[in-house]
mmCIF file of C-alpha atoms in Angstrom:
data_model
loop_
_atom_site.group_PDB
_atom_site.id
_atom_site.type_symbol
_atom_site.label_atom_id
_atom_site.label_comp_id
_atom_site.label_asym_id
_atom_site.label_seq_id
_atom_site.Cartn_x
_atom_site.Cartn_y
_atom_site.Cartn_z
ATOM 1 C CA MET A 1 114.296 34.379 73.354
ATOM 2 C CA LEU A 2 111.852 36.274 75.567
ATOM 3 C CA THR A 3 114.216 35.900 78.524
ATOM 4 C CA GLY A 4 117.051 37.297 76.418
ATOM 5 C CA LEU A 5 114.984 40.363 75.499
ATOM 6 C CA ALA A 6 114.064 40.893 79.156
ATOM 7 C CA VAL A 7 117.747 40.713 80.149
ATOM 8 C CA LEU A 8 118.651 43.169 77.367
ATOM 9 C CA HIS A 9 115.949 45.552 78.581
ATOM 10 C CA LEU A 10 117.181 45.342 82.187
ATOM 11 C CA LEU A 11 120.723 46.066 80.988
ATOM 12 C CA MET A 12 119.419 49.162 79.164
ATOM 13 C CA VAL A 13 117.580 50.274 82.314
ATOM 14 C CA ALA A 14 120.680 49.780 84.485
ATOM 15 C CA ARG A 15 122.798 51.652 81.917
ATOM 16 C CA GLY A 16 120.350 54.569 81.974
ATOM 17 C CA ALA A 17 120.143 54.662 85.770
ATOM 18 C CA LEU A 18 123.934 54.623 86.130
ATOM 19 C CA HIS A 19 124.400 57.175 83.310
ATOM 20 C CA VAL A 20 126.665 54.823 81.397
ATOM 21 C CA PRO A 21 126.886 55.743 77.703
ATOM 22 C CA LEU A 22 125.881 53.255 75.056
ATOM 23 C CA LEU A 23 128.599 50.939 73.856
ATOM 24 C CA PRO A 24 130.027 51.790 70.445
ATOM 25 C CA LEU A 25 127.265 50.962 67.999
ATOM 26 C CA THR A 26 127.142 50.973 64.249
ATOM 27 C CA ASP A 27 125.347 53.740 62.405
ATOM 28 C CA THR A 28 122.571 51.254 61.724
ATOM 29 C CA THR A 29 121.964 50.109 65.312
ATOM 30 C CA ARG A 30 122.529 53.422 67.157
ATOM 31 C CA PRO A 31 119.197 55.041 66.127
ATOM 32 C CA TRP A 32 117.320 51.862 67.061
ATOM 33 C CA ALA A 33 118.953 51.664 70.492
ATOM 34 C CA GLN A 34 118.333 55.374 71.146
ATOM 35 C CA ALA A 35 114.717 55.118 70.010
ATOM 36 C CA TYR A 36 114.186 52.085 72.237
ATOM 37 C CA GLY A 37 115.678 53.954 75.199
ATOM 38 C CA HIS A 38 113.430 56.965 74.642
ATOM 39 C CA TRP A 39 110.321 54.885 73.966
ATOM 40 C CA THR A 40 110.689 52.683 77.052
ATOM 41 C CA GLY A 41 112.183 55.321 79.346
ATOM 42 C CA SER A 42 115.240 53.163 79.959
ATOM 43 C CA SER A 43 117.506 56.071 78.955
ATOM 44 C CA SER A 44 115.836 58.604 81.272
ATOM 45 C CA GLY A 45 118.485 58.401 83.979
ATOM 46 C CA PHE A 46 115.724 58.063 86.566
ATOM 47 C CA SER A 47 116.463 61.578 87.841
ATOM 48 C CA PHE A 48 113.121 61.710 89.646
ATOM 49 C CA PHE A 49 114.917 60.230 92.653
ATOM 50 C CA ALA A 50 116.839 62.488 95.057
ATOM 51 C CA PRO A 51 119.283 64.159 94.923
ATOM 52 C CA GLY A 52 118.791 64.746 91.194
ATOM 53 C CA VAL A 53 115.219 65.931 91.547
ATOM 54 C CA SER A 54 114.728 69.666 91.101
ATOM 55 C CA PRO A 55 112.759 71.523 93.759
ATOM 56 C CA ALA A 56 109.052 72.092 93.359
ATOM 57 C CA VAL A 57 108.190 75.641 92.328
ATOM 58 C CA ARG A 58 105.061 77.677 92.946
ATOM 59 C CA VAL A 59 104.225 81.091 91.585
ATOM 60 C CA SER A 60 101.873 83.680 93.025
ATOM 61 C CA PHE A 61 101.000 87.244 92.183
ATOM 62 C CA ASP A 62 100.244 90.116 94.524
ATOM 63 C CA LEU A 63 98.502 92.977 92.770
ATOM 64 C CA GLU A 64 97.527 96.480 93.749
ATOM 65 C CA GLY A 65 94.098 97.480 92.476
ATOM 66 C CA ALA A 66 93.103 100.865 91.068
ATOM 67 C CA SER A 67 92.194 102.243 94.505
ATOM 68 C CA GLY A 68 95.160 100.612 96.267
ATOM 69 C CA GLU A 69 93.374 97.468 97.472
ATOM 70 C CA PRO A 70 95.526 94.338 97.605
ATOM 71 C CA LEU A 71 94.626 91.462 95.297
ATOM 72 C CA HIS A 72 96.093 87.971 95.062
ATOM 73 C CA ASP A 73 96.124 85.593 92.095
ATOM 74 C CA ASP A 74 97.681 82.140 91.955
ATOM 75 C CA PHE A 75 97.318 81.859 88.144
ATOM 76 C CA ARG A 76 95.185 78.734 88.224
ATOM 77 C CA SER A 77 92.426 77.867 85.815
ATOM 78 C CA ASP A 78 89.381 75.610 85.769
ATOM 79 C CA ASN A 79 90.784 74.180 82.533
ATOM 80 C CA GLY A 80 93.134 71.248 83.214
ATOM 81 C CA ALA A 81 95.044 71.765 79.956
ATOM 82 C CA VAL A 82 95.788 75.370 80.905
ATOM 83 C CA ASN A 83 97.061 74.237 84.309
ATOM 84 C CA VAL A 84 99.414 71.761 82.610
ATOM 85 C CA ARG A 85 100.827 74.593 80.491
ATOM 86 C CA ILE A 86 101.245 76.785 83.557
ATOM 87 C CA HIS A 87 103.050 73.929 85.314
ATOM 88 C CA SER A 88 105.322 73.589 82.285
ATOM 89 C CA MET A 89 106.198 77.291 82.556
ATOM 90 C CA ASN A 90 106.942 76.826 86.251
ATOM 91 C CA LEU A 91 109.410 74.082 85.374
ATOM 92 C CA ARG A 92 111.143 76.417 82.913
ATOM 93 C CA PHE A 93 111.668 78.932 85.691
ATOM 94 C CA ASN A 94 114.669 76.909 86.867
ATOM 95 C CA LEU A 95 116.496 78.070 83.725
ATOM 96 C CA GLU A 96 118.295 81.218 84.874
ATOM 97 C CA GLU A 97 118.381 82.840 81.427
ATOM 98 C CA SER A 98 114.582 82.741 81.068
ATOM 99 C CA ARG A 99 113.504 83.992 84.509
ATOM 100 C CA ASP A 100 113.150 87.699 83.814
ATOM 101 C CA ALA A 101 111.398 87.194 80.473
ATOM 102 C CA LEU A 102 109.020 84.671 82.019
ATOM 103 C CA ALA A 103 108.267 87.015 84.937
ATOM 104 C CA ARG A 104 107.510 89.854 82.475
ATOM 105 C CA ALA A 105 105.173 87.572 80.508
ATOM 106 C CA TRP A 106 103.407 86.491 83.698
ATOM 107 C CA ALA A 107 103.031 90.125 84.802
ATOM 108 C CA ALA A 108 101.545 91.008 81.403
ATOM 109 C CA ALA A 109 99.091 88.108 81.791
ATOM 110 C CA MET A 110 98.118 89.389 85.251
ATOM 111 C CA PHE A 111 97.527 92.900 83.907
ATOM 112 C CA GLY A 112 95.294 91.251 81.290
ATOM 113 C CA ARG A 113 93.358 89.307 83.943
ATOM 114 C CA HIS A 114 93.100 92.354 86.216
ATOM 115 C CA PRO A 115 92.729 95.389 83.915
ATOM 116 C CA ASP A 116 92.396 97.839 86.823
ATOM 117 C CA ALA A 117 95.587 96.722 88.602
ATOM 118 C CA ARG A 118 98.320 99.318 89.014
ATOM 119 C CA SER A 119 101.149 96.945 89.903
ATOM 120 C CA VAL A 120 102.000 93.252 90.030
ATOM 121 C CA THR A 121 104.546 91.527 92.232
ATOM 122 C CA VAL A 122 105.640 88.166 90.845
ATOM 123 C CA ARG A 123 106.728 85.803 93.619
ATOM 124 C CA VAL A 124 108.332 82.446 92.963
ATOM 125 C CA GLU A 125 108.961 80.060 95.828
ATOM 126 C CA SER A 126 110.831 76.776 95.764
ATOM 127 C CA LEU A 127 110.365 73.845 98.098
ATOM 128 C CA GLN A 128 113.630 73.095 99.870
ATOM 129 C CA LEU A 129 113.850 69.457 100.845
ATOM 130 C CA PRO A 130 116.041 68.581 103.832
ATOM 131 C CA GLY A 131 118.618 65.836 103.539
ATOM 132 C CA MET A 132 117.787 62.456 105.018
ATOM 133 C CA GLU A 133 119.788 63.073 108.195
ATOM 134 C CA ALA A 134 118.080 66.424 108.816
ATOM 135 C CA HIS A 135 114.700 64.844 108.045
ATOM 136 C CA LEU A 136 115.312 62.125 110.624
ATOM 137 C CA GLN A 137 116.049 64.885 113.154
ATOM 138 C CA GLY A 138 112.684 66.500 112.458
ATOM 139 C CA ALA A 139 113.432 68.984 109.658
ATOM 140 C CA ARG A 140 110.560 69.403 107.229
ATOM 141 C CA PRO A 141 110.331 70.777 103.692
ATOM 142 C CA LEU A 142 110.232 74.567 103.614
ATOM 143 C CA TRP A 143 108.978 76.973 100.947
ATOM 144 C CA THR A 144 111.531 79.760 100.408
ATOM 145 C CA GLU A 145 111.349 82.767 98.129
ATOM 146 C CA ALA A 146 113.523 82.182 95.076
ATOM 147 C CA TYR A 147 112.556 85.214 92.987
ATOM 148 C CA ARG A 148 110.599 88.436 93.309
ATOM 149 C CA ALA A 149 109.983 91.149 90.752
ATOM 150 C CA GLU A 150 107.663 94.151 90.778
ATOM 151 C CA PHE A 151 106.009 95.551 87.669
ATOM 152 C CA GLN A 152 104.099 98.809 87.251
ATOM 153 C CA ARG A 153 101.380 99.281 84.660
ATOM 154 C CA ARG A 154 102.610 101.540 81.899
ATOM 155 C CA VAL A 155 100.392 104.309 80.647
ATOM 156 C CA PRO A 156 99.836 103.755 76.918
ATOM 157 C CA ALA A 157 101.615 106.269 74.742
ATOM 158 C CA ALA A 158 99.386 108.708 72.891
ATOM 159 C CA VAL A 159 98.773 107.721 69.290
ATOM 160 C CA SER A 160 100.504 110.066 66.902
ATOM 161 C CA THR A 161 98.582 111.308 63.875
ATOM 162 C CA GLY A 162 101.743 112.367 62.058
ATOM 163 C CA GLU A 163 103.478 110.500 59.294
ATOM 164 C CA VAL A 164 105.713 107.590 60.078
ATOM 165 C CA THR A 165 109.235 108.136 58.886
ATOM 166 C CA PRO A 166 111.560 105.272 58.109
#
């Protein structure tokens, strides 16, 4: 019986790696098979192997201080949990529809970390991996700029003492 379960598991792993959909299952067995695939990772598709792997991303911030001096921040923290969250945001940067909003949020965070800064340039670089043939000919991974946005600190609007109208 144990051998049968091992064979079934290997079939699930092969199915996930080859992106073959599950065979028609009943409404009773489908949730169990899907849960097993998620729990064991056999349904992951193993996309951490090339060419399905997405490029590594790094973010840095160039700031201009109050008197014009250049500052640099790489948005790292001494807190490991914070660094995991930052890494998670970096992974989201590959989603085109969220790039500008994420860059604005990062710039706001930088203005919070550097209250005297006048401007922030958000730079995102991605690691371009050469193909195997190019690698064998000596090509190496190369960081290339994937996104750049500049943000200026806004002067807060004066607080009005008048009535608020609907």
